[in-house]
Coordinates of C-alpha atoms in Angstrom, one line a residue:
Chain A
M1 CA -21.3 13.4 -40.8
R2 CA -22.9 13.3 -37.5
E3 CA -22.1 15.4 -34.8
I4 CA -21.6 14.7 -31.2
T5 CA -20.3 16.1 -28.1
Y6 CA -16.8 16.3 -26.4
A7 CA -17.9 14.2 -23.5
Q8 CA -19.7 11.6 -25.9
A9 CA -16.7 11.3 -27.7
L10 CA -14.1 11.0 -25.1
R11 CA -16.8 7.9 -24.1
E12 CA -16.6 6.4 -26.9
A13 CA -12.7 6.2 -27.5
L14 CA -12.8 4.8 -24.2
R15 CA -15.4 2.0 -24.8
E16 CA -13.6 1.4 -27.9
E17 CA -10.4 0.8 -26.8
M18 CA -11.6 -1.2 -23.7
K19 CA -13.6 -3.3 -26.2
R20 CA -10.3 -3.8 -28.3
D21 CA -7.9 -4.6 -25.6
E22 CA -8.7 -6.3 -22.3
S23 CA -5.7 -4.8 -20.6
V24 CA -7.3 -1.6 -20.6
I25 CA -8.9 -0.3 -17.3
L26 CA -10.4 2.7 -15.8
I27 CA -9.0 4.1 -12.2
G28 CA -10.6 7.0 -10.7
E29 CA -12.8 8.7 -8.0
D30 CA -17.0 8.4 -8.7
I31 CA -16.5 6.8 -12.3
G32 CA -19.0 3.9 -11.7
I33 CA -22.6 4.3 -11.2
H34 CA -22.0 8.0 -11.1
G35 CA -20.3 8.2 -14.4
G36 CA -17.7 10.7 -13.2
A37 CA -17.9 14.5 -12.4
F38 CA -18.6 15.3 -16.1
S39 CA -20.3 12.0 -17.5
V40 CA -17.6 10.8 -19.5
T41 CA -17.5 7.2 -18.2
K42 CA -21.2 7.4 -18.1
G43 CA -22.4 3.7 -18.9
L44 CA -18.9 2.0 -18.9
I45 CA -19.2 0.0 -15.6
E46 CA -22.6 -1.2 -16.7
E47 CA -20.8 -2.7 -20.1
F48 CA -17.2 -3.6 -18.7
G49 CA -17.9 -4.5 -14.9
P50 CA -16.4 -3.1 -11.9
E51 CA -13.0 -5.2 -12.3
R52 CA -12.3 -2.7 -15.4
V53 CA -13.9 0.4 -14.1
R54 CA -12.7 1.0 -10.8
N55 CA -14.0 3.5 -8.3
T56 CA -11.5 4.2 -5.6
P57 CA -11.5 6.1 -2.2
I58 CA -10.6 10.0 -2.5
S59 CA -6.8 9.2 -2.7
E60 CA -5.1 10.9 -5.6
A61 CA -2.0 10.2 -4.4
G62 CA -2.8 6.4 -3.9
F63 CA -5.0 5.5 -7.2
V64 CA -2.3 7.2 -9.6
G65 CA 0.5 5.2 -7.9
A66 CA -1.4 2.4 -8.1
A67 CA -2.0 2.8 -11.7
I68 CA 1.5 3.1 -12.4
G69 CA 2.2 0.0 -10.7
A70 CA -0.7 -1.7 -12.9
A71 CA 1.4 -0.1 -16.1
L72 CA 4.7 -1.5 -14.9
T73 CA 2.8 -5.2 -14.9
G74 CA 1.0 -5.4 -17.8
L75 CA -2.2 -3.2 -17.7
R76 CA -2.8 -0.2 -19.5
P77 CA -4.8 2.1 -16.9
I78 CA -6.5 5.0 -17.3
A79 CA -6.5 7.0 -14.3
E80 CA -9.0 9.9 -13.9
I81 CA -8.6 13.0 -11.7
M82 CA -11.3 14.9 -11.6
Y83 CA -9.9 18.4 -11.6
V84 CA -6.4 18.8 -12.8
D85 CA -6.0 20.8 -9.4
F86 CA -6.2 17.8 -7.4
S87 CA -3.2 16.4 -9.6
T88 CA -0.9 18.5 -7.3
I89 CA -1.9 15.9 -4.4
A90 CA -0.5 13.3 -7.0
M91 CA 2.7 15.4 -7.8
D92 CA 4.9 13.0 -6.5
Q93 CA 4.0 10.0 -8.3
I94 CA 3.1 11.7 -11.5
V95 CA 6.6 13.8 -11.8
N96 CA 9.1 11.3 -9.4
Q97 CA 7.6 8.1 -10.4
A98 CA 5.7 7.9 -14.0
A99 CA 7.6 10.3 -15.5
K100 CA 10.9 8.7 -14.5
L101 CA 10.5 5.2 -14.1
R102 CA 11.7 4.4 -17.7
F103 CA 14.7 6.7 -17.9
M104 CA 15.8 5.9 -14.2
T105 CA 15.9 2.1 -15.0
G106 CA 17.9 2.2 -18.3
G107 CA 14.7 2.2 -20.7
K108 CA 14.0 -1.7 -19.5
T109 CA 10.6 -0.9 -18.8
C110 CA 7.6 1.7 -19.9
V111 CA 4.7 3.0 -18.3
P112 CA 1.5 3.2 -20.5
L113 CA -0.4 5.2 -18.4
V114 CA -3.0 7.8 -19.4
L115 CA -3.7 10.5 -16.8
R116 CA -7.2 12.0 -17.9
T117 CA -7.7 15.2 -16.0
Q118 CA -9.7 18.5 -16.8
G119 CA -9.3 22.1 -15.8
G120 CA -10.0 25.8 -16.8
A121 CA -12.2 28.6 -15.7
G122 CA -15.3 29.8 -16.7
R123 CA -17.8 28.2 -14.5
G124 CA -17.5 30.3 -11.2
N125 CA -15.3 27.1 -9.5
A126 CA -12.8 29.7 -8.4
A127 CA -9.1 29.3 -7.5
Q128 CA -8.5 25.2 -6.8
H129 CA -11.0 24.0 -9.4
S130 CA -10.4 26.3 -12.3
Q131 CA -6.5 25.9 -12.9
S132 CA -4.8 25.3 -16.5
L133 CA -1.3 23.7 -15.0
E134 CA -0.3 22.2 -18.3
A135 CA 2.9 24.5 -18.6
W136 CA 4.0 22.2 -15.5
Y137 CA 3.4 19.0 -16.7
A138 CA 5.3 20.1 -20.2
H139 CA 8.4 20.9 -18.2
I140 CA 8.8 17.3 -17.3
P141 CA 10.8 15.1 -19.4
G142 CA 9.0 11.9 -19.5
L143 CA 5.6 12.9 -19.6
L144 CA 3.5 13.9 -22.8
V145 CA 1.0 16.8 -22.5
V146 CA -2.3 16.5 -24.6
M147 CA -5.3 18.8 -24.9
P148 CA -7.9 18.6 -27.3
S149 CA -10.2 21.3 -28.3
S150 CA -12.7 19.6 -30.6
P151 CA -14.8 16.5 -30.2
Y152 CA -13.1 15.0 -33.3
D153 CA -9.3 15.3 -31.8
A154 CA -10.7 14.3 -28.3
K155 CA -11.6 11.3 -29.3
G156 CA -8.7 10.8 -31.9
L157 CA -6.0 11.7 -29.5
L158 CA -7.4 9.7 -26.6
K159 CA -7.4 6.5 -28.6
S160 CA -3.7 7.2 -29.5
S161 CA -2.8 8.0 -26.0
I162 CA -4.4 4.9 -24.9
R163 CA -2.2 2.8 -27.3
D164 CA 1.1 5.0 -26.3
N165 CA 3.5 3.2 -24.0
N166 CA 4.4 6.9 -22.3
P167 CA 2.7 8.1 -19.2
I168 CA 0.3 10.9 -20.8
I169 CA -1.1 13.5 -19.1
F170 CA -4.5 14.1 -21.0
I171 CA -6.1 17.6 -20.3
E172 CA -9.8 18.1 -21.2
H173 CA -11.6 21.2 -20.8
K174 CA -14.7 21.6 -18.4
L175 CA -16.2 24.0 -20.8
L176 CA -15.5 22.1 -24.0
Y177 CA -17.5 18.7 -22.5
A178 CA -21.2 20.0 -23.8
T179 CA -19.7 21.2 -27.2
K180 CA -20.5 19.6 -30.6
G181 CA -18.4 18.5 -33.7
E182 CA -18.1 16.2 -36.1
V183 CA -17.0 13.0 -35.8
P184 CA -17.1 10.1 -37.9
D185 CA -19.5 7.2 -36.6
E186 CA -18.4 5.0 -33.9
G187 CA -16.5 1.7 -35.6
Q188 CA -15.2 4.1 -38.5
E189 CA -12.0 4.0 -36.6
Y190 CA -9.7 6.8 -36.7
L191 CA -6.6 7.8 -34.9
V192 CA -5.2 11.7 -34.2
P193 CA -1.3 11.5 -33.9
I194 CA 0.3 12.5 -30.7
G195 CA 2.9 15.6 -31.7
K196 CA 1.1 17.3 -34.6
A197 CA -0.5 20.5 -35.0
D198 CA -3.9 21.1 -36.6
I199 CA -4.5 24.3 -38.6
K200 CA -7.8 25.1 -37.7
R201 CA -8.1 28.1 -39.9
K202 CA -6.2 29.3 -42.6
G203 CA -5.1 32.7 -43.2
S204 CA -2.2 34.8 -44.4
D205 CA -1.8 37.8 -41.9
V206 CA -1.0 37.0 -38.7
T207 CA -0.6 33.0 -37.1
I208 CA -2.5 32.4 -33.8
V209 CA -1.3 29.5 -31.6
T210 CA -3.0 28.2 -29.2
W211 CA -4.7 24.9 -27.4
S212 CA -7.7 23.6 -25.6
L213 CA -10.7 26.1 -25.0
M214 CA -8.5 29.2 -26.3
V215 CA -9.0 27.3 -29.8
R216 CA -12.7 28.1 -29.8
K217 CA -12.2 31.9 -28.9
A218 CA -9.3 32.3 -31.6
L219 CA -11.5 31.1 -33.9
S220 CA -14.2 33.2 -33.1
A221 CA -11.9 36.2 -32.9
A222 CA -10.6 34.9 -36.4
E223 CA -14.3 35.6 -37.8
M224 CA -14.2 39.1 -36.0
L225 CA -11.1 39.9 -37.6
A226 CA -12.0 38.5 -41.0
E227 CA -14.8 41.3 -41.0
D228 CA -12.1 44.2 -41.1
G229 CA -9.9 42.1 -43.9
I230 CA -7.3 40.7 -41.6
A231 CA -6.8 37.0 -42.4
A232 CA -6.0 35.0 -39.6
E233 CA -4.6 31.4 -39.2
V234 CA -5.2 29.3 -36.4
V235 CA -2.5 26.7 -35.1
D236 CA -4.3 24.4 -32.6
V237 CA -0.9 22.8 -30.8
R238 CA -3.1 19.9 -29.6
T239 CA -0.3 18.5 -28.1
L240 CA 2.5 20.6 -25.7
R241 CA 4.8 17.8 -25.3
P242 CA 6.1 16.9 -27.9
L243 CA 5.3 20.5 -29.7
D244 CA 4.8 20.3 -33.4
T245 CA 7.4 23.4 -33.7
E246 CA 7.7 22.7 -37.8
T247 CA 4.1 23.4 -38.4
I248 CA 4.0 26.6 -36.1
V249 CA 7.1 28.0 -37.5
E250 CA 6.0 27.2 -40.8
S251 CA 2.9 29.2 -40.3
V252 CA 4.4 32.0 -39.1
K253 CA 7.3 32.3 -41.8
R254 CA 4.0 32.8 -44.1
T255 CA 2.6 35.1 -42.0
G256 CA 5.5 36.8 -40.7
R257 CA 3.1 37.8 -37.5
C258 CA 2.3 35.5 -34.2
V259 CA 0.0 36.0 -31.3
V260 CA 0.3 33.0 -28.8
V261 CA -3.1 32.7 -26.7
H262 CA -3.6 30.5 -23.4
E263 CA -5.8 30.2 -20.7
A264 CA -3.0 29.7 -18.1
C265 CA -1.8 32.6 -16.6
K266 CA 1.0 34.8 -18.3
T267 CA 4.1 34.5 -16.4
G268 CA 6.0 31.0 -16.8
G269 CA 2.9 29.9 -19.3
F270 CA 3.7 27.7 -22.0
G271 CA 3.2 30.3 -24.1
A272 CA 7.0 31.8 -23.5
E273 CA 7.9 28.2 -24.8
V274 CA 6.0 28.8 -28.0
V275 CA 7.3 32.3 -28.6
A276 CA 11.1 31.2 -27.5
R277 CA 10.9 28.9 -30.3
V278 CA 9.4 31.0 -32.9
V279 CA 11.8 33.6 -32.3
E280 CA 14.9 30.9 -32.0
E281 CA 13.8 29.6 -35.8
A282 CA 11.9 32.5 -37.5
F283 CA 13.5 36.0 -36.4
D284 CA 14.1 36.6 -39.7
Y285 CA 10.7 36.5 -40.8
L286 CA 8.7 38.4 -38.2
D287 CA 7.4 41.6 -39.1
A288 CA 6.2 42.5 -35.3
P289 CA 6.8 41.4 -31.9
V290 CA 5.6 37.7 -31.3
L291 CA 2.5 38.8 -28.2
R292 CA 0.8 36.3 -25.2
V293 CA -2.6 36.5 -24.7
A294 CA -3.0 35.2 -21.4
A295 CA -4.9 35.0 -18.0
A296 CA -3.9 37.7 -15.3
D297 CA -1.4 36.8 -12.9
T298 CA -3.8 36.2 -10.4
P299 CA -5.6 32.9 -8.7
I300 CA -8.8 32.3 -10.8
P301 CA -11.5 34.4 -8.6
Y302 CA -15.2 33.5 -8.2
S303 CA -17.6 36.5 -9.1
K304 CA -18.2 36.6 -12.8
T305 CA -17.0 39.9 -13.4
L306 CA -13.9 39.3 -11.8
E307 CA -13.6 35.7 -13.7
D308 CA -14.3 37.1 -17.2
W309 CA -11.7 40.0 -16.5
V310 CA -9.0 37.4 -15.8
I311 CA -9.7 34.9 -18.5
P312 CA -8.8 35.9 -22.1
S313 CA -11.5 36.9 -24.2
E314 CA -12.3 37.1 -28.2
A315 CA -11.9 40.9 -27.6
D316 CA -8.3 40.5 -26.2
I317 CA -7.2 38.4 -29.0
V318 CA -8.6 40.7 -31.4
S319 CA -6.5 43.5 -29.8
A320 CA -3.4 41.7 -29.6
V321 CA -3.6 40.7 -33.6
R322 CA -4.5 44.3 -34.3
R323 CA -1.6 45.4 -32.5
V324 CA 1.0 43.2 -34.4
V325 CA -1.0 43.9 -37.9
D326 CA -1.3 47.7 -37.5
G327 CA 2.2 48.2 -35.6
Chain B
M1 CA 12.3 -27.3 9.7
E2 CA 13.1 -26.3 6.0
S3 CA 15.2 -28.2 4.0
R4 CA 18.8 -27.7 3.8
E5 CA 19.1 -26.6 0.3
K6 CA 17.0 -23.6 1.1
M7 CA 18.4 -23.0 4.4
L8 CA 22.0 -22.8 3.2
R9 CA 20.8 -20.7 -0.1
M10 CA 19.2 -18.0 2.8
Y11 CA 22.6 -18.1 4.2
R12 CA 24.6 -17.5 1.1
H13 CA 21.9 -14.8 0.4
M14 CA 22.7 -12.9 3.3
L15 CA 26.5 -12.7 3.0
A16 CA 26.0 -12.0 -0.7
I17 CA 24.4 -8.8 1.0
R18 CA 27.0 -7.9 3.8
Q19 CA 29.7 -8.3 1.3
F20 CA 28.4 -6.7 -1.9
E21 CA 27.7 -3.6 0.7
H22 CA 31.0 -3.3 2.5
K23 CA 32.9 -3.6 -0.9
A24 CA 30.3 -0.7 -2.2
G25 CA 30.9 1.2 1.2
D26 CA 34.8 0.9 0.2
L27 CA 34.3 2.1 -3.4
F28 CA 32.1 5.1 -2.2
T29 CA 34.8 6.1 0.4
R30 CA 37.1 5.9 -2.7
D31 CA 35.2 8.2 -4.7
A32 CA 34.2 5.5 -7.5
V33 CA 30.2 5.5 -6.4
R34 CA 28.9 9.2 -6.6
G35 CA 26.0 10.7 -4.6
S36 CA 25.1 9.1 -1.7
I37 CA 24.6 5.1 -0.7
H38 CA 22.1 3.8 1.6
L39 CA 23.6 0.4 3.0
Y40 CA 21.8 -2.5 4.2
I41 CA 24.4 -3.9 6.7
G42 CA 22.4 -5.5 9.4
Q43 CA 18.9 -5.7 8.0
E44 CA 19.6 -8.7 5.6
A45 CA 17.2 -11.1 7.6
V46 CA 14.4 -9.1 6.5
A47 CA 14.9 -9.1 2.6
V48 CA 16.2 -12.7 2.8
G49 CA 13.4 -14.5 5.1
V50 CA 10.8 -12.2 3.0
C51 CA 12.2 -13.0 -0.9
S52 CA 12.7 -16.8 0.3
A53 CA 9.1 -17.4 0.7
L54 CA 8.4 -15.8 -3.0
E55 CA 8.0 -17.1 -6.3
P56 CA 10.1 -16.2 -9.3
G57 CA 7.4 -14.5 -10.9
D58 CA 6.4 -12.3 -7.7
Y59 CA 7.1 -8.4 -7.2
V60 CA 9.3 -6.7 -5.5
V61 CA 9.1 -2.8 -4.8
S62 CA 12.2 -1.6 -2.7
T63 CA 13.6 1.6 -1.2
H64 CA 16.6 3.8 -1.2
R65 CA 18.3 1.1 0.9
G66 CA 17.4 -1.5 -1.8
H67 CA 20.5 -3.9 -2.3
G68 CA 19.6 -6.4 -0.3
H69 CA 16.0 -6.3 -1.5
C70 CA 17.5 -6.6 -5.0
I71 CA 19.9 -9.6 -4.3
A72 CA 17.7 -11.6 -2.1
K73 CA 15.3 -11.3 -5.0
G74 CA 17.7 -12.7 -7.4
G75 CA 19.5 -9.6 -8.7
R76 CA 22.6 -10.2 -10.4
L77 CA 25.9 -8.9 -8.5
R78 CA 27.5 -7.9 -11.6
E79 CA 24.8 -5.6 -13.3
M80 CA 24.3 -4.0 -9.5
M81 CA 27.9 -2.8 -9.0
A82 CA 28.2 -1.5 -12.4
E83 CA 25.2 0.4 -11.7
L84 CA 27.0 1.6 -8.7
L85 CA 29.8 2.7 -10.8
G86 CA 27.8 4.2 -13.1
K87 CA 28.5 2.1 -16.3
A88 CA 26.8 1.1 -19.4
T89 CA 27.1 -2.4 -18.4
G90 CA 24.6 -1.7 -15.2
Y91 CA 21.2 -2.5 -14.4
C92 CA 19.9 0.9 -15.5
K93 CA 23.0 1.7 -17.7
G94 CA 24.3 4.2 -15.3
R95 CA 20.9 6.3 -15.5
G96 CA 19.8 5.5 -12.1
G97 CA 22.9 4.6 -9.6
S98 CA 22.3 3.0 -6.1
M99 CA 18.7 4.4 -5.8
H100 CA 16.7 3.0 -9.1
I101 CA 18.0 -0.3 -9.4
A102 CA 15.4 -2.5 -11.2
D103 CA 15.6 -5.8 -12.9
F104 CA 12.1 -6.4 -14.5
G105 CA 12.9 -10.1 -15.3
S106 CA 13.4 -11.3 -11.8
G107 CA 10.2 -9.1 -10.8
I108 CA 12.1 -6.2 -9.2
L109 CA 10.0 -3.2 -9.9
G110 CA 12.8 -0.7 -8.7
A111 CA 14.2 0.8 -5.7
N112 CA 12.9 4.5 -5.0
G113 CA 14.6 7.6 -4.1
I114 CA 11.3 8.9 -2.5
V115 CA 10.5 7.7 0.7
G116 CA 7.1 6.0 0.3
G117 CA 7.1 6.7 -3.2
G118 CA 7.0 3.0 -3.8
I119 CA 4.2 1.9 -1.7
A120 CA 1.0 2.7 -3.9
I121 CA 3.1 0.9 -7.0
A122 CA 3.2 -2.4 -5.3
V123 CA -0.6 -1.9 -5.2
G124 CA -1.0 -1.9 -8.5
A125 CA 1.3 -4.6 -9.3
A126 CA -0.5 -6.5 -7.1
F127 CA -4.0 -5.4 -8.6
S128 CA -2.9 -6.4 -12.2
A129 CA -1.8 -10.0 -10.5
K130 CA -5.5 -10.2 -9.5
Y131 CA -6.6 -8.9 -12.5
L132 CA -4.7 -11.2 -15.0
K133 CA -4.9 -14.3 -12.6
N134 CA -1.5 -15.0 -12.7
G135 CA -1.0 -16.1 -9.1
R136 CA 1.6 -13.9 -8.1
V137 CA 2.1 -11.4 -4.9
S138 CA 3.4 -8.0 -4.7
V139 CA 5.8 -7.1 -1.8
C140 CA 6.6 -3.5 -0.9
F141 CA 9.2 -2.8 1.4
F142 CA 9.7 0.4 3.4
G143 CA 11.1 1.6 6.5
D144 CA 9.5 3.1 9.5
G145 CA 10.2 6.6 8.1
A146 CA 7.9 5.5 5.2
V147 CA 5.1 4.9 7.7
N148 CA 4.0 8.6 8.1
Q149 CA 3.9 9.3 4.6
G150 CA 0.2 10.2 3.6
I151 CA 0.9 7.8 0.8
F152 CA 1.2 4.9 3.4
H153 CA -1.9 5.5 4.9
E154 CA -3.9 5.8 0.7
A155 CA -2.2 2.9 -0.2
L156 CA -2.9 0.3 2.5
N157 CA -6.3 1.2 2.4
L158 CA -6.4 0.8 -1.1
A159 CA -5.1 -2.5 -1.3
A160 CA -7.4 -3.3 1.8
V161 CA -10.7 -2.1 -0.3
W162 CA -9.9 -4.1 -3.7
K163 CA -8.4 -7.2 -1.5
V164 CA -5.2 -7.5 -3.7
P165 CA -2.5 -9.6 -2.8
A166 CA 0.1 -6.9 -1.8
I167 CA 2.3 -7.7 1.2
F168 CA 3.4 -4.8 2.9
V169 CA 6.9 -5.0 4.9
C170 CA 8.1 -2.2 7.2
E171 CA 11.8 -2.8 8.3
N172 CA 11.3 -0.8 11.3
N173 CA 15.3 0.2 12.2
L174 CA 14.2 2.7 14.6
Y175 CA 15.4 5.6 13.0
A176 CA 13.9 7.7 10.3
L177 CA 17.4 9.1 9.1
S178 CA 17.9 11.0 12.7
T179 CA 14.6 10.7 14.1
P180 CA 14.2 7.9 16.6
F181 CA 10.7 6.1 16.2
R182 CA 9.8 7.3 19.6
D183 CA 9.7 10.8 18.3
A184 CA 7.6 10.4 15.0
F185 CA 5.0 7.9 16.3
A186 CA 2.4 8.1 19.5
I187 CA 1.7 4.7 19.4
E188 CA 4.3 1.5 20.3
H189 CA 4.9 -0.4 17.1
V190 CA 4.1 0.1 13.5
V191 CA 2.0 -3.2 13.5
D192 CA -0.8 -1.1 15.5
R193 CA -1.9 0.6 12.5
A194 CA -2.7 -2.6 10.5
A195 CA -6.4 -2.6 12.1
G196 CA -6.8 0.7 11.0
Y197 CA -7.1 -0.4 7.5
G198 CA -8.6 -4.2 8.4
V199 CA -5.6 -5.9 7.6
P200 CA -3.9 -8.7 9.6
G201 CA -0.5 -7.6 10.8
C202 CA 2.0 -9.2 12.4
R203 CA 5.5 -8.1 14.7
V204 CA 8.4 -10.4 14.0
D205 CA 12.3 -10.1 15.1
G206 CA 13.9 -8.9 11.8
N207 CA 17.3 -10.1 13.0
D208 CA 16.2 -13.6 12.8
V209 CA 15.7 -14.7 9.3
L210 CA 13.6 -17.8 9.8
A211 CA 11.1 -15.8 11.9
V212 CA 10.7 -13.4 9.1
Y213 CA 10.4 -16.3 6.1
E214 CA 7.7 -17.6 8.5
A215 CA 5.5 -14.6 8.5
A216 CA 6.1 -13.9 4.9
R217 CA 5.1 -17.6 3.9
E218 CA 1.9 -17.0 5.7
A219 CA 1.5 -13.7 4.3
C220 CA 2.0 -14.9 0.9
A221 CA -0.5 -18.0 1.2
R222 CA -3.0 -15.5 2.7
A223 CA -2.8 -13.4 -0.6
R224 CA -2.5 -16.5 -3.0
G225 CA -5.6 -17.6 -1.2
G226 CA -7.5 -14.4 -2.2
G227 CA -7.1 -13.3 1.5
G228 CA -5.9 -9.9 0.7
P229 CA -2.8 -7.8 2.1
T230 CA -0.8 -8.4 5.1
L231 CA 1.3 -5.8 6.9
I232 CA 4.4 -7.1 8.5
E233 CA 6.7 -5.3 10.9
A234 CA 10.2 -6.9 11.1
V235 CA 12.2 -4.8 13.6
T236 CA 15.6 -4.9 13.1
Y237 CA 18.6 -2.2 13.3
R238 CA 21.1 -0.7 10.4
M239 CA 24.5 -1.0 11.6
D240 CA 26.0 2.0 9.1
G241 CA 24.5 5.2 9.2
H242 CA 21.5 6.5 7.3
F243 CA 24.1 7.0 4.6
R244 CA 27.8 6.2 4.3
G245 CA 29.6 8.9 6.0
D246 CA 26.8 9.8 8.7
P247 CA 28.5 10.6 11.8
C248 CA 25.4 9.0 13.8
L249 CA 25.6 11.8 16.3
Y250 CA 21.7 10.9 17.2
R251 CA 22.2 7.1 18.8
S252 CA 24.5 5.6 21.5
K253 CA 27.5 3.4 21.2
Q254 CA 26.3 1.4 23.3
E255 CA 22.9 1.0 21.5
V256 CA 25.1 -0.1 18.5
E257 CA 26.7 -2.9 20.2
E258 CA 23.9 -4.1 21.6
W259 CA 22.4 -4.4 18.2
A260 CA 25.8 -5.9 17.0
A261 CA 25.5 -8.8 19.4
R262 CA 22.0 -9.8 17.6
D263 CA 23.8 -9.7 14.2
P264 CA 21.5 -11.7 12.0
I265 CA 24.0 -13.2 10.3
T266 CA 26.2 -14.3 13.0
R267 CA 23.2 -15.5 14.3
F268 CA 21.8 -17.8 11.6
R269 CA 25.5 -19.0 11.2
A270 CA 25.5 -20.6 14.6
K271 CA 21.8 -21.8 14.3
L272 CA 22.7 -23.8 11.1
I273 CA 26.0 -25.4 12.6
E274 CA 24.0 -26.1 16.1
S275 CA 21.0 -27.5 14.2
K276 CA 23.8 -29.8 12.0
V277 CA 22.3 -28.3 8.8
A278 CA 25.9 -27.5 7.9
S279 CA 29.7 -27.3 9.3
A280 CA 31.8 -24.4 9.8
E281 CA 33.8 -26.0 6.8
E282 CA 30.8 -26.2 4.4
L283 CA 30.0 -22.5 5.8
A284 CA 33.3 -21.3 5.1
A285 CA 33.3 -22.7 1.7
I286 CA 30.1 -20.7 0.8
E287 CA 32.1 -17.6 2.4
D288 CA 34.9 -18.1 0.2
E289 CA 32.5 -18.4 -3.1
V290 CA 30.4 -15.4 -1.9
R291 CA 33.7 -13.3 -1.6
A292 CA 34.9 -14.3 -5.0
E293 CA 31.1 -13.8 -6.5
V294 CA 31.7 -10.1 -4.9
E295 CA 35.1 -9.5 -6.0
D296 CA 34.0 -10.5 -9.8
A297 CA 31.5 -8.1 -9.3
V298 CA 33.6 -5.3 -8.7
R299 CA 36.2 -6.0 -11.7
F300 CA 33.3 -6.3 -13.8
A301 CA 32.1 -3.1 -12.8
L302 CA 35.8 -1.3 -13.0
E303 CA 36.5 -2.9 -16.2
S304 CA 33.0 -1.7 -18.0
P305 CA 32.7 1.1 -20.2
D306 CA 30.9 4.6 -19.7
P307 CA 27.7 5.0 -21.0
S308 CA 26.9 7.5 -24.0
P309 CA 24.7 10.6 -23.9
Q310 CA 23.5 9.6 -27.1
D311 CA 22.3 6.4 -25.8
M312 CA 20.7 8.0 -22.8
L313 CA 18.6 10.3 -24.8
N314 CA 16.7 7.0 -26.5
D315 CA 15.5 5.8 -22.8
I316 CA 13.2 9.1 -22.0
Y317 CA 10.5 7.9 -24.0
A318 CA 9.1 4.5 -25.5

């Protein structure tokens, strides 16, 4: 199979869905000639024109609201928020409007909106351009939260999200755009279902539950652990809401141990939700406490030394796994 | 002069709003309506004037004070009243209540509990109308309070840059809850802001239904002709408090009395008789009919069943 980057995979998903359905449009800042801050929409304005690839002024609340209005009246907009940090500016539109419109109006409408954004640290973008805010959105009934870790999942999940009738927070990771992975040729259609976790590595000693960039770190940690004879299973949840609790719990029942890894800071992070579900549904199968590996509870610092200290590393994952395996 | 039929329909709608609101206020006082309720009494000419200029497919985005917009755009009294009473037969099956009534079939995209929350949504509906070339316009109602929300600025600018068929209707009732207009604006009029977005604006007597209608008709013609958005400032006054039960400590009795003398329904009624559009007897007959419709809506709502929690859980996700 050919290998393409995460960014290319996302672009292919956008292009295929725009070709398939004229009601699919893009809205966002600098997504036209500039091609988006991470080049995901490069070439799309040339192919589909400025009516469908709509550059906006710097007005996150305004254009997210406009995307909601368009979604209510027959279109399937994909709004791009350049950094998930900037979604704070559009919070009323996302949380009070998009998430609740269907419910508040008695299920008589739907909001088929994909809000594409990216988060995460690792590039020295500091505290207002590096956050992992997925727990906020996963907390809101009415929203779905999707966080792919590989080019294959990115393409398949974005296509599924565009076809879904709910508002979806689709969070990419800035360090994943250049990573490569196997993806079927363009035109060989496939979808990845929303709400289905994927076991990225099989193992019998411990379950590592994670998502987004941390899947890659967990996989390299698993390699290191294998050298010591510890077989770690890596479960990529892929979507936080709905969460595929069944796959997680089944894995933990097999391994008897669980470590949850995420890049967001620990307090109030989504890892707490995963741990709670494991404890609620697989308590009797656990041979060790469930641990979390997460960022330190600080804003993301600028200096590389400081940033590396805050963000979980492969070594942090290895050491947490050793604690639950060795006891 | 508009057709007799049209003018009588306007009168009927204004009356329906007034009587619906009186009933809703009574039911709130009797604890049949929960939460809070924001009545439209005194502002009827704005909703009716604007909506009389619209086609059935056009969109309306409303506010927390939205009952009037809904009735004027063709919303049904029974489902509205049932929603206020939280019943399964209400527009939103009791999920939303007063501040979230929507009727997508009539182009009513929803009231809104957040001040200014719907302004950008209206821009998106206007964009879809332009993109789909369906000839529709999108009207956004909001109060003077919403004009000081950041999203007002973002949405008007976006509508102007995209040149979409949107009509922004500011119902300037002189108070944002308790804060008087002069304490919240350093400019004379809301419409002064239109120039800042390159959008044509006009200011009308919001208690004169025909003046509002004319302004809306002009804005609709501009929007449908590809001329982009318009900002209309309709100056009016809410005769009730911000919400039912508001002691209104922030305004004088004299001011309220002055505005009562400019009541939009009384004025329109006198005009209809004076210009011989209808006789007092004919208008009285309409008044009786509307009263009966509102009574019927109340009866329907009171007799309707409560919604079930199980059914509610199906409406979170599509």
